[in-house]
């Protein structure tokens, strides 16, 4: 068994390709084998992406959402959540402030909220790009092709749209009124429009198997994503899955590591969710193949209300550029100087 595990690990490093069965073998790693997996992923990350970490400032400007996903605290039917919408000027000011701190990417994120008209968002993107030397990533859910195109023409560089699970039946159950085929079609449209696309999955979902997680990893590879967000399931009490068992951080780290082996050039964040389930979650992820951190720069009056899952940090300190500079230096890593455009398609900084 030991020889087979080592052979799979070596093949993953060499060919960046594995069967679903071999991926499951790596995901079952324990003890010394899991440490070997993390070490190999870290080596692959350093070989292909160096020791730099990309910092991307997230501004979560609305927690209103028309969708009713079973796992999300922002779901439409959560009547206990205090809803908010930042004004366009507030969003712009937060983005400019982040750029002045040193962040080279601004991520504009919200629930699926039709309140903000397309022309308003497009103009906001233009204002941010003209006033700050930054890339702009959008995470606004499912929109029309026309909306994607107009925001791309306004200057948006990337779009983050997670598929969460590659199992069609599980997808439909967790996201009522939607289907996996539709989500994948959206990603295809975004790529054709010239966006660098990001997607990702949740590990430890109720009803999810290791085989299912392996399929998630293979789907990320098939999609050729520029960024893959991989986070553990965290049950929210104001959702139908509130009493479910949480996802395991250890499994999430193994999924991250295997993804790094198969996608050596893809940007992999040490997600906020990992920090929510363990105080050192992000640090552990950065040692298991991750090369991106996405601090929350949402203004404090609103930050605590973007309650996707419990345990999200609400402190200003670990969202600051200077805090992360010191933290990364202690790990022997440095902050990347460029925009962090996807390395897969050799996008220039």
mmCIF file of N, CA and C in Angstrom, residues 71-74 236 305-310:
data_model
loop_
_atom_site.group_PDB
_atom_site.id
_atom_site.type_symbol
_atom_site.label_atom_id
_atom_site.label_comp_id
_atom_site.label_asym_id
_atom_site.label_seq_id
_atom_site.Cartn_x
_atom_site.Cartn_y
_atom_site.Cartn_z
ATOM 1 N N UNK A 71 -27.483 25.573 2.010
ATOM 2 C CA UNK A 71 -26.318 25.657 2.884
ATOM 3 C C UNK A 71 -25.921 27.091 3.241
ATOM 4 N N UNK A 72 -26.539 28.076 2.623
ATOM 5 C CA UNK A 72 -26.034 29.453 2.714
ATOM 6 C C UNK A 72 -26.861 30.333 3.641
ATOM 7 N N UNK A 73 -26.172 31.040 4.531
ATOM 8 C CA UNK A 73 -26.846 31.934 5.462
ATOM 9 C C UNK A 73 -27.487 33.143 4.811
ATOM 10 N N UNK A 74 -27.115 33.442 3.567
ATOM 11 C CA UNK A 74 -27.712 34.573 2.854
ATOM 12 C C UNK A 74 -28.992 34.179 2.122
ATOM 13 N N UNK A 236 -24.927 26.372 8.942
ATOM 14 C CA UNK A 236 -25.485 27.619 9.468
ATOM 15 C C UNK A 236 -26.849 27.297 10.058
ATOM 16 N N UNK A 305 -22.595 41.244 8.871
ATOM 17 C CA UNK A 305 -23.890 40.826 8.324
ATOM 18 C C UNK A 305 -23.767 39.961 7.072
ATOM 19 N N UNK A 306 -22.547 39.821 6.544
ATOM 20 C CA UNK A 306 -22.362 38.923 5.398
ATOM 21 C C UNK A 306 -22.157 37.516 5.952
ATOM 22 N N UNK A 307 -23.257 36.967 6.449
ATOM 23 C CA UNK A 307 -23.210 35.779 7.301
ATOM 24 C C UNK A 307 -23.484 34.506 6.499
ATOM 25 N N UNK A 308 -22.606 34.194 5.565
ATOM 26 C CA UNK A 308 -22.766 32.975 4.763
ATOM 27 C C UNK A 308 -22.720 31.747 5.661
ATOM 28 N N UNK A 309 -21.763 31.747 6.581
ATOM 29 C CA UNK A 309 -21.610 30.667 7.557
ATOM 30 C C UNK A 309 -21.069 31.275 8.838
ATOM 31 N N UNK A 310 -21.274 30.611 9.973
ATOM 32 C CA UNK A 310 -20.818 31.169 11.253
ATOM 33 C C UNK A 310 -19.305 31.086 11.408
#
